[in-house]
Coordinates of C-alpha atoms and ligand atoms in Angstrom, one line a residue:
Chain J
X1 CA 4.0 181.0 -141.5
X2 CA 5.4 178.5 -139.1
X3 CA 7.1 175.6 -140.7
X4 CA 6.8 172.2 -139.0
X5 CA 8.7 169.2 -140.3
X6 CA 7.2 166.0 -138.9
X7 CA 8.5 163.5 -141.4
X8 CA 11.7 162.5 -139.6
X9 CA 11.2 158.8 -140.6
X10 CA 11.6 159.8 -144.2
X11 CA 14.7 161.5 -143.3
X12 CA 15.9 163.4 -140.2
X13 CA 17.9 166.7 -140.8
X14 CA 21.6 166.6 -140.7
X15 CA 23.0 167.9 -137.5
X16 CA 25.5 170.9 -137.9
X17 CA 28.1 169.0 -135.7
X18 CA 27.8 166.0 -138.1
X19 CA 28.2 168.2 -141.1
X20 CA 31.3 169.8 -139.6
X21 CA 32.8 166.4 -138.9
X22 CA 32.2 165.4 -142.5
X23 CA 33.7 168.5 -144.1
X24 CA 37.4 167.6 -144.1
X25 CA 36.6 164.4 -145.9
X26 CA 34.8 166.3 -148.6
X27 CA 38.0 168.4 -148.9
X28 CA 41.7 167.7 -148.2
X29 CA 41.3 164.2 -146.8
X30 CA 40.1 162.6 -150.0
X31 CA 42.2 159.5 -150.0
X32 CA 41.0 155.9 -150.5
X33 CA 41.1 154.0 -147.2
X34 CA 42.5 151.0 -149.0
X35 CA 45.6 153.0 -150.2
X36 CA 48.9 152.4 -148.4
X37 CA 50.2 156.0 -148.5
X38 CA 49.5 158.9 -146.2
X39 CA 46.4 160.0 -148.1
X40 CA 44.9 156.6 -147.5
X41 CA 45.9 156.6 -143.8
X42 CA 43.9 159.7 -143.0
X43 CA 40.8 158.3 -144.6
X44 CA 41.2 154.9 -143.1
X45 CA 41.8 156.2 -139.5
X46 CA 38.6 158.3 -139.8
X47 CA 36.7 155.3 -141.1
X48 CA 37.9 153.0 -138.3
X49 CA 37.1 155.7 -135.7
X50 CA 33.5 155.8 -137.1
X51 CA 33.3 152.0 -136.9
X52 CA 34.1 152.3 -133.2
X53 CA 31.4 155.0 -132.7
X54 CA 28.7 152.9 -134.4
X55 CA 29.8 149.8 -132.5
X56 CA 29.5 151.6 -129.2
X57 CA 26.0 152.8 -130.1
X58 CA 24.8 149.2 -130.2
X59 CA 27.1 147.5 -127.8
X60 CA 29.0 145.6 -130.4
X61 CA 32.7 145.1 -131.1
X62 CA 34.2 146.9 -134.0
X63 CA 35.3 144.2 -136.3
X64 CA 31.8 143.0 -136.9
X65 CA 30.5 146.2 -138.5
X66 CA 30.0 146.4 -142.2
X67 CA 29.4 149.8 -143.7
X68 CA 26.8 149.9 -146.5
X69 CA 25.0 152.4 -148.7
X70 CA 21.7 152.4 -146.8
X71 CA 19.4 150.6 -144.4
X72 CA 17.9 148.9 -147.5
X73 CA 21.3 147.6 -148.5
X74 CA 22.0 146.4 -145.0
X75 CA 18.7 144.4 -145.0
X76 CA 19.4 142.9 -148.4
X77 CA 22.8 141.9 -147.4
X78 CA 21.6 140.4 -144.1
X79 CA 18.7 138.4 -145.6
X80 CA 20.2 137.2 -148.7
X81 CA 23.8 137.0 -147.4
X82 CA 23.1 135.1 -144.2
X83 CA 20.6 132.7 -145.8
X84 CA 22.8 131.9 -148.8
X85 CA 25.7 131.2 -146.6
X86 CA 23.8 128.5 -144.7
X87 CA 21.8 126.9 -147.6
X88 CA 23.6 123.6 -147.0
X89 CA 21.9 123.6 -143.5
X90 CA 18.4 124.4 -144.8
X91 CA 16.4 126.7 -146.9
X92 CA 13.7 128.2 -144.7
X93 CA 13.5 131.7 -143.4
X94 CA 11.0 133.4 -141.1
X95 CA 10.0 137.1 -141.3
X96 CA 7.1 139.1 -139.9
X97 CA 4.3 140.4 -142.1
X98 CA 5.1 144.0 -141.4
X99 CA 8.8 144.1 -142.3
X100 CA 10.1 146.9 -144.5
X101 CA 10.0 146.0 -148.2
X102 CA 13.8 145.7 -148.2
X103 CA 13.3 142.7 -146.0
X104 CA 10.1 141.3 -147.5
X105 CA 11.3 141.6 -151.0
X106 CA 14.7 140.2 -150.2
X107 CA 12.8 137.2 -148.7
X108 CA 10.7 137.0 -151.9
X109 CA 13.9 136.9 -153.9
X110 CA 15.1 134.0 -151.7
X111 CA 11.9 132.2 -152.5
X112 CA 12.7 132.5 -156.2
X113 CA 16.1 131.0 -155.4
X114 CA 14.4 127.9 -153.9
X115 CA 14.0 129.0 -150.3
X116 CA 10.7 128.8 -148.4
X117 CA 9.5 131.9 -146.5
X118 CA 7.1 131.9 -143.6
X119 CA 5.4 135.1 -142.5
X120 CA 4.6 135.6 -138.8
X121 CA 1.4 137.6 -138.2
X122 CA 1.0 140.6 -135.9
X123 CA -1.8 141.6 -133.5
X124 CA -3.9 144.7 -133.9
X125 CA -1.2 146.8 -132.4
X126 CA 1.4 145.5 -134.9
X127 CA 3.2 143.4 -132.3
X128 CA 4.8 140.0 -133.0
X129 CA 4.1 137.2 -130.5
X130 CA 7.4 135.3 -129.8
X131 CA 5.3 132.1 -129.6
X132 CA 4.3 132.6 -133.2
X133 CA 7.9 132.8 -134.2
X134 CA 8.5 129.6 -132.3
X135 CA 5.6 127.9 -134.0
X136 CA 7.1 128.8 -137.4
X137 CA 10.6 127.4 -136.8
X138 CA 11.4 124.2 -138.6
X139 CA 14.5 122.0 -138.6
X140 CA 15.6 123.6 -141.9
X141 CA 15.1 127.2 -140.7
X142 CA 18.3 129.1 -141.1
X143 CA 17.3 132.7 -140.5
X144 CA 14.7 134.8 -138.6
X145 CA 14.3 138.5 -139.4
X146 CA 12.0 140.6 -137.2
X147 CA 12.3 144.4 -137.1
X148 CA 13.0 146.2 -133.8
X149 CA 10.3 148.7 -134.5
X150 CA 8.0 149.5 -137.3
X151 CA 8.5 152.9 -138.9
X152 CA 4.9 153.2 -140.0
X153 CA 3.1 152.5 -136.8
X154 CA 5.9 152.8 -134.3
X155 CA 5.3 149.6 -132.4
X156 CA 8.4 148.2 -130.7
X157 CA 8.8 144.4 -131.0
X158 CA 9.9 142.1 -128.1
X159 CA 13.2 141.2 -129.8
X160 CA 14.8 140.0 -126.6
X161 CA 12.1 137.3 -126.2
X162 CA 12.3 136.5 -129.9
X163 CA 16.1 136.1 -129.5
X164 CA 15.6 133.7 -126.7
X165 CA 13.5 131.5 -129.0
X166 CA 16.0 131.6 -131.8
X167 CA 19.0 130.9 -129.5
X168 CA 17.3 127.9 -128.1
X169 CA 16.9 126.6 -131.6
X170 CA 20.3 127.8 -132.8
X171 CA 18.8 129.8 -135.6
X172 CA 20.3 133.1 -136.7
X173 CA 18.3 136.2 -135.8
X174 CA 18.5 139.4 -137.8
X175 CA 16.7 142.6 -136.7
X176 CA 16.1 145.6 -138.9
X177 CA 16.8 148.4 -136.4
X178 CA 16.7 151.2 -138.9
X179 CA 13.8 152.8 -137.0
X180 CA 15.4 152.4 -133.6
X181 CA 19.2 152.5 -133.7
X182 CA 20.2 155.9 -132.5
X183 CA 16.7 156.6 -131.2
X184 CA 16.2 154.1 -128.4
X185 CA 18.8 152.0 -126.6
X186 CA 19.7 148.7 -128.1
X187 CA 22.6 146.5 -127.0
X188 CA 23.2 143.5 -129.3
X189 CA 25.1 141.6 -126.6
X190 CA 22.3 141.9 -124.1
X191 CA 19.5 141.3 -126.5
X192 CA 21.2 138.4 -128.1
X193 CA 20.5 139.1 -131.8
X194 CA 23.0 137.9 -134.5
X195 CA 22.7 140.7 -137.0
X196 CA 21.4 144.2 -137.0
X197 CA 20.7 146.8 -139.7
X198 CA 20.9 150.6 -139.2
X199 CA 20.9 153.8 -141.2
X200 CA 22.4 157.2 -140.5
X201 CA 19.7 159.5 -141.8
X202 CA 17.3 158.2 -139.1
X203 CA 19.4 159.8 -136.4
X204 CA 20.5 163.1 -137.9
X205 CA 23.4 161.7 -140.0
X206 CA 23.7 161.8 -143.8
X207 CA 21.8 159.9 -146.4
X208 CA 23.5 157.1 -148.4
X209 CA 25.1 155.3 -145.5
X210 CA 24.1 152.5 -143.2
X211 CA 25.7 149.6 -141.5
X212 CA 25.1 145.9 -140.9
X213 CA 26.4 144.4 -137.7
X214 CA 27.0 140.7 -137.9
X215 CA 28.0 138.6 -134.9
X216 CA 31.5 137.2 -135.1
X217 CA 31.5 133.7 -136.6
X218 CA 28.3 134.1 -138.7
X219 CA 29.2 133.6 -142.3
X220 CA 27.7 135.9 -144.9
X221 CA 27.8 135.9 -148.7
X222 CA 28.5 139.3 -150.1
X223 CA 26.1 140.9 -152.6
X224 CA 28.8 142.9 -154.3
X225 CA 31.8 141.2 -155.8
X226 CA 35.0 143.2 -156.2
X227 CA 37.8 144.2 -153.9
X228 CA 38.1 143.0 -150.3
X229 CA 36.9 146.1 -148.5
X230 CA 34.9 145.5 -145.3
X231 CA 36.7 142.2 -144.8
X232 CA 35.4 141.0 -148.2
X233 CA 31.8 141.4 -147.2
X234 CA 31.0 144.5 -149.2
X235 CA 33.2 145.4 -152.1
X236 CA 33.6 149.0 -153.3
X237 CA 35.4 152.1 -152.2
X238 CA 33.9 153.2 -148.9
X239 CA 31.9 156.5 -148.8
X240 CA 34.3 158.0 -146.2
X241 CA 32.6 161.4 -145.6
X242 CA 29.2 159.7 -145.1
X243 CA 30.8 157.1 -142.8
X244 CA 32.4 159.8 -140.7
X245 CA 29.0 161.5 -140.5
X246 CA 27.4 158.2 -139.5
X247 CA 30.0 157.8 -136.7
X248 CA 29.5 161.3 -135.4
X249 CA 25.8 161.0 -135.5
X250 CA 26.1 157.7 -133.6
X251 CA 28.3 159.3 -130.9
X252 CA 25.8 162.2 -130.5
X253 CA 22.9 159.9 -130.4
X254 CA 24.4 157.8 -127.6
X255 CA 25.4 160.8 -125.6
X256 CA 22.0 162.5 -125.8
X257 CA 19.7 159.6 -126.1
X258 CA 17.9 159.8 -122.7
X259 CA 17.2 163.5 -123.0
X260 CA 16.1 163.2 -126.6
X261 CA 13.7 160.3 -125.8
X262 CA 12.2 162.3 -123.0
X263 CA 11.5 165.3 -125.1
X264 CA 10.2 163.4 -128.1
X265 CA 7.9 161.2 -126.0
X266 CA 6.4 164.3 -124.3
X267 CA 5.6 165.8 -127.7
X268 CA 4.4 162.5 -129.1
X269 CA 2.0 161.9 -126.1
X270 CA 0.4 165.3 -126.7
X271 CA -0.4 164.3 -130.3
X272 CA -1.6 160.8 -129.3
X273 CA -3.9 162.3 -126.7
X274 CA -5.0 165.5 -128.3
X275 CA -5.6 164.6 -131.9
X276 CA -8.4 162.1 -131.0
X277 CA -9.7 164.6 -128.5
X278 CA -10.0 167.3 -131.1
X279 CA -11.1 165.2 -134.1
X280 CA -13.9 162.6 -134.0
X281 CA -13.5 159.2 -135.5
X282 CA -9.8 158.9 -135.4
X283 CA -8.0 155.7 -134.5
X284 CA -4.4 155.6 -133.2
X285 CA -2.4 153.0 -135.1
X286 CA 0.3 150.9 -133.5
X287 CA 0.8 150.3 -129.8
X288 CA -0.6 153.0 -127.5
X289 CA 2.5 153.0 -125.2
X290 CA 5.1 150.6 -126.4
X291 CA 6.1 152.7 -129.4
X292 CA 8.9 154.9 -130.8
X293 CA 9.4 158.1 -128.8
X294 CA 8.8 160.5 -131.6
X295 CA 6.1 158.6 -133.4
X296 CA 2.4 159.3 -133.5
X297 CA 0.3 157.6 -136.2
X298 CA -3.4 157.6 -136.9
X299 CA -6.2 156.7 -139.3
X300 CA -8.7 159.5 -139.8
X301 CA -11.9 158.0 -141.0
X302 CA -13.9 158.9 -144.1
X303 CA -11.0 160.8 -145.8
X304 CA -7.9 159.9 -147.7
X305 CA -4.3 160.4 -146.6
X306 CA -2.8 162.1 -149.6
X307 CA -5.3 164.9 -149.7
X308 CA -4.8 165.4 -146.0
X309 CA -1.0 165.5 -146.5
X310 CA -1.4 168.0 -149.3
X311 CA -3.6 170.4 -147.4
X312 CA -1.3 170.2 -144.4
X313 CA 1.6 170.8 -146.6
X314 CA -0.1 174.0 -147.9
X315 CA 0.0 175.0 -144.2
X316 CA 3.7 174.2 -144.1
X317 CA 3.3 171.0 -142.0
X318 CA 5.2 168.0 -143.4
X319 CA 3.8 164.5 -142.6
X320 CA 3.4 161.2 -144.4
X321 CA 0.8 158.7 -145.1
X322 CA 0.5 155.0 -145.8
X323 CA -2.7 155.4 -147.9
X324 CA -3.0 153.5 -151.1
X325 CA -3.2 156.8 -153.1
X326 CA 0.2 158.0 -151.7
X327 CA 2.0 154.8 -152.5
X328 CA 3.4 154.5 -156.0
X329 CA 2.0 151.0 -156.3
X330 CA -1.4 152.3 -155.3
X331 CA -1.7 149.6 -152.7
X332 CA -2.8 150.0 -149.1
X333 CA 0.0 149.8 -146.5
X334 CA 0.8 146.1 -145.9
X335 CA 1.5 147.1 -142.3
X336 CA -2.0 148.5 -141.6
X337 CA -3.7 145.6 -143.4
X338 CA -1.6 143.0 -141.5
X339 CA -2.9 144.7 -138.3
X340 CA -6.4 143.9 -139.4
X341 CA -7.5 147.4 -140.5
X342 CA -9.9 147.6 -143.5
X343 CA -8.8 149.2 -146.7
X344 CA -11.2 152.0 -146.2
X345 CA -9.8 152.9 -142.8
X346 CA -6.2 152.4 -144.0
X347 CA -6.9 155.1 -146.7
X348 CA -7.0 157.7 -143.9
X349 CA -3.5 156.9 -142.6
X350 CA -1.4 159.8 -141.4
X351 CA 1.9 159.7 -139.7
X352 CA 3.8 162.3 -137.6
X353 CA 7.4 161.6 -136.8
X354 CA 8.8 164.1 -134.5
X355 CA 12.4 165.3 -134.4
X356 CA 14.7 166.9 -131.9
X357 CA 14.1 170.3 -133.4
X358 CA 10.3 170.2 -132.8
X359 CA 8.7 172.2 -130.0
X360 CA 5.5 172.4 -128.0
X361 CA 4.5 175.4 -130.2
X362 CA 4.9 173.1 -133.3
X363 CA 2.4 170.7 -131.7
X364 CA 0.0 173.6 -130.9
X365 CA 0.2 174.6 -134.5
X366 CA -0.5 171.0 -135.7
X367 CA -3.4 170.6 -133.3
X368 CA -5.0 173.8 -134.4
X369 CA -4.4 173.3 -138.1
X370 CA -5.5 169.7 -138.4
X371 CA -9.1 169.8 -137.4
X372 CA -10.2 172.3 -140.0
X373 CA -8.3 170.4 -142.7
X374 CA -10.0 167.1 -141.7
X375 CA -13.4 168.9 -141.6
X376 CA -12.9 170.3 -145.0
X377 CA -12.2 167.0 -146.5
X378 CA -15.0 165.3 -144.7
X379 CA -17.4 167.9 -146.1
X380 CA -16.3 166.7 -149.5
X381 CA -16.5 163.0 -148.6
X382 CA -19.4 160.8 -149.8
X383 CA -18.4 158.3 -147.1
X384 CA -18.9 160.9 -144.4
X385 CA -22.2 162.0 -145.8
X386 CA -23.4 158.5 -145.8
X387 CA -22.2 158.0 -142.2
X388 CA -23.9 161.2 -140.9
X389 CA -27.1 160.3 -142.6
X390 CA -27.0 156.8 -141.3
X391 CA -26.4 157.9 -137.7
X392 CA -29.1 160.5 -138.0
X393 CA -31.5 157.9 -139.2
X394 CA -30.5 155.7 -136.3
X395 CA -31.4 158.3 -133.7
Chain X
X1 CA 3.8 163.1 -153.2
X2 CA 3.4 163.3 -157.0
X3 CA 4.2 166.6 -158.6
X4 CA 0.9 168.1 -159.8
X5 CA 0.4 170.8 -162.3
X6 CA -0.7 174.3 -161.1
X7 CA -4.2 173.6 -162.5
X8 CA -4.5 170.5 -160.4
X9 CA -3.3 172.3 -157.3
X10 CA -5.8 175.1 -158.0
X11 CA -8.7 172.8 -158.3
X12 CA -7.5 170.7 -155.3
X13 CA -7.2 173.7 -153.0
X14 CA -10.3 175.5 -154.3
X15 CA -12.6 172.8 -155.6
X16 CA -15.7 174.1 -157.5
X17 CA -19.1 172.7 -157.0
X18 CA -18.5 170.5 -153.9
X19 CA -21.7 169.3 -152.3
X20 CA -25.0 167.5 -152.9
X21 CA -28.1 168.6 -154.8
X22 CA -31.4 168.2 -153.0
X23 CA -33.8 166.2 -155.2
X24 CA -31.3 165.7 -158.0
X25 CA -32.4 164.5 -161.4
X26 CA -29.6 162.0 -161.5
X27 CA -26.9 160.5 -159.2
X28 CA -23.9 158.6 -160.3
X29 CA -21.5 156.9 -158.1
X30 CA -18.2 155.3 -159.1
X31 CA -15.7 153.4 -157.0
X32 CA -12.1 153.0 -157.8
X33 CA -11.1 149.4 -157.8
X34 CA -7.4 150.2 -157.7
X35 CA -7.2 152.2 -154.5
X36 CA -10.7 151.9 -153.2
X37 CA -11.8 155.6 -153.6
X38 CA -15.2 156.9 -154.4
X39 CA -16.9 159.8 -156.3
X40 CA -20.5 160.7 -156.4
X41 CA -22.0 163.2 -158.9
X42 CA -25.4 164.9 -158.6
X43 CA -27.0 166.6 -161.6
X44 CA -30.0 168.9 -162.2
X45 CA -31.2 168.9 -165.7
X46 CA -33.3 171.6 -167.5
X47 CA -34.2 171.6 -171.2
X48 CA -31.7 168.9 -171.8
X49 CA -28.9 170.9 -170.2
X50 CA -26.9 170.3 -167.0
X51 CA -28.3 173.2 -165.0
X52 CA -26.3 172.2 -161.9
X53 CA -23.6 169.7 -161.2
X54 CA -22.2 168.9 -157.7
X55 CA -19.9 166.2 -156.4
X56 CA -18.5 164.5 -153.3
X57 CA -15.2 162.7 -153.4
X58 CA -13.2 160.4 -151.2
X59 CA -9.8 160.2 -152.6
X60 CA -6.4 161.7 -153.4
X61 CA -5.5 165.2 -154.5
X62 CA -5.9 164.3 -158.1
X63 CA -9.3 162.7 -157.6
X64 CA -10.6 165.9 -155.9
X65 CA -9.1 168.1 -158.7
X66 CA -10.6 165.8 -161.3
X67 CA -14.1 165.9 -159.8
X68 CA -13.9 169.7 -159.6
X69 CA -12.8 170.0 -163.2
X70 CA -15.4 167.6 -164.5
X71 CA -18.2 169.5 -162.7
X72 CA -16.9 172.7 -164.2
X73 CA -16.6 171.3 -167.7
X74 CA -20.1 169.7 -167.5
X75 CA -22.1 172.6 -166.1
X76 CA -24.2 174.3 -168.7
X77 CA -23.5 171.6 -171.4
X78 CA -26.2 169.6 -173.1
X79 CA -26.4 166.0 -172.1
X80 CA -24.9 164.9 -175.4
X81 CA -22.0 167.2 -174.9
X82 CA -21.4 166.1 -171.4
X83 CA -21.4 162.5 -172.4
X84 CA -18.4 163.4 -174.6
X85 CA -16.2 164.4 -171.6
X86 CA -13.5 161.7 -171.4
X87 CA -10.9 160.9 -168.8
X88 CA -8.4 162.2 -171.4
X89 CA -10.1 165.5 -171.9
X90 CA -10.3 166.0 -168.2
X91 CA -6.6 165.2 -167.7
X92 CA -5.8 167.6 -170.6
X93 CA -7.8 170.4 -169.1
X94 CA -5.9 169.9 -165.8
X95 CA -2.6 170.3 -167.8
X96 CA -1.8 166.7 -167.3
X97 CA -1.7 164.2 -164.4
X98 CA 1.1 162.0 -163.1
X99 CA 1.1 158.6 -164.8
X100 CA 0.0 156.6 -161.8
X101 CA -2.9 159.1 -161.2
X102 CA -4.6 158.6 -164.6
X103 CA -7.0 156.2 -163.2
X104 CA -8.4 158.9 -160.9
X105 CA -9.6 160.8 -164.0
X106 CA -11.6 157.8 -165.2
X107 CA -13.6 158.0 -162.0
X108 CA -14.8 161.5 -162.6
X109 CA -16.0 161.1 -166.2
X110 CA -17.6 157.8 -165.3
X111 CA -19.5 159.0 -162.3
X112 CA -20.8 162.0 -164.3
X113 CA -21.9 159.7 -167.1
X114 CA -23.6 157.4 -164.7
X115 CA -25.6 160.3 -163.3
X116 CA -26.7 161.3 -166.8
X117 CA -27.6 157.7 -167.7
X118 CA -29.7 157.4 -164.5
X119 CA -31.5 160.6 -165.5
X120 CA -32.2 159.3 -169.0
X121 CA -33.5 156.0 -167.7
X122 CA -35.9 157.8 -165.4
X123 CA -37.1 159.8 -168.4
X124 CA -37.7 156.8 -170.4
X125 CA -39.8 155.2 -167.7
X126 CA -42.4 157.8 -168.6
X127 CA -40.9 160.8 -167.0
X128 CA -43.2 160.5 -164.0
X129 CA -41.9 162.2 -161.0
X130 CA -40.7 159.7 -158.6
X131 CA -39.6 162.5 -156.2
X132 CA -37.5 160.7 -153.8
Ligands
FES401 S1 -8.0 158.4 -155.8 FE1 -6.5 156.9 -155.2 S2 -4.8 157.5 -156.3 FE2 -6.3 159.0 -156.9

């Protein structure tokens, strides 16, 4: 049976070149980058080279890049660290309603510490209006955090325009670029953001490593106390093999970005077009065009996402869902609800995130496997029965 | 995705007794306040026994497996026996459910019981055939 992995947002596979680059640091070159002897030198040089590769990916300079353990950690450090460092100036932060939980929950923690948090709404496509950001700014606002793109619905935010607003008001702007860095171009200098989070496993690097870029001059309070690794902004011995992998993945992402984007958007557009053609009562979630290249997301009416996911998985197709039943907390996706979808529709959430290994044949397989799966679940669904009866009655 | 027992996977991939009964003797519908899902049970009663049980479910893998298991457990039982089916006995028959999926097993037993109660109520009203 064909195996089709379409859950690259959960984690993309590790590229063989990246693994190769990491291997020496899982072997002979095991030193601690902080050590002053030869063993330390090898590790340190590799780590600094990686810092350069990651900086290049986002058009930053190297001494502003903090390595972390994940995108989640980068977001925590950015939100808490940048806000705390400025609390003498003010205690108000602004985030969007559809941020990743690592941003939203960090903001919630700030609220427990006496900050106020404003949430900017999104439109039905999941897009933030820069004017809404402007309206939420106050004299005591010290930080705005709006993601570059949402991993659940794929919508890309106008972060350049938002940055123009925050610059004018001299407020720091952090963007969670975990879904975009290494996937679509971003240049922090051109865009004008002040801090940016990224994670390696989103672009074919290893898990357990991310980075936070912070503009020079912006003060940040570390979350971890200890040694003075990463210029004192993140204590703890660095994960050298993973950092080397991150660097290599960044280099490859930059080199192949245009061709990867072209391939992925071609495959994505097939799904966005053909899934609703083949299956009735399906809505595309997120922006129809302004979205991540490999990202196709839908809500299939009258059925629930986990059961869809499980049946597809039995056909060796890996996808994900934002349905309440798939979430550990049994809550509907905050992203879909913020976009104005009903809980019932949100239950049918299904998400395909395409990777560079996927082919047109993979899409063919998905497009032929999915309709019978949906049909089967609809035959079981009391909501569908009710709907068909009602529409028959109406005729 | 939660890790389900083989029994759950079996009932999920091959659910028994899916569908509706024409002119059922009782219908029970139960919604799940936690995640918003829904189960409907249809029963046919003969000589105080559940001659036929069918269901429709809008919900997760566990919810589908639970409804299938409940229908299988209930079929052929007397009404009194069927009323004794509990969320726990369903979960046990399914060789366990993940912790956060226990509430799905409430749905199944409750929807079935509602169908039986509806039938009993109709009987009390004088048993006249209100053939709808
Ligand atoms: S029906 Fe929603 S978790 Fe089972």
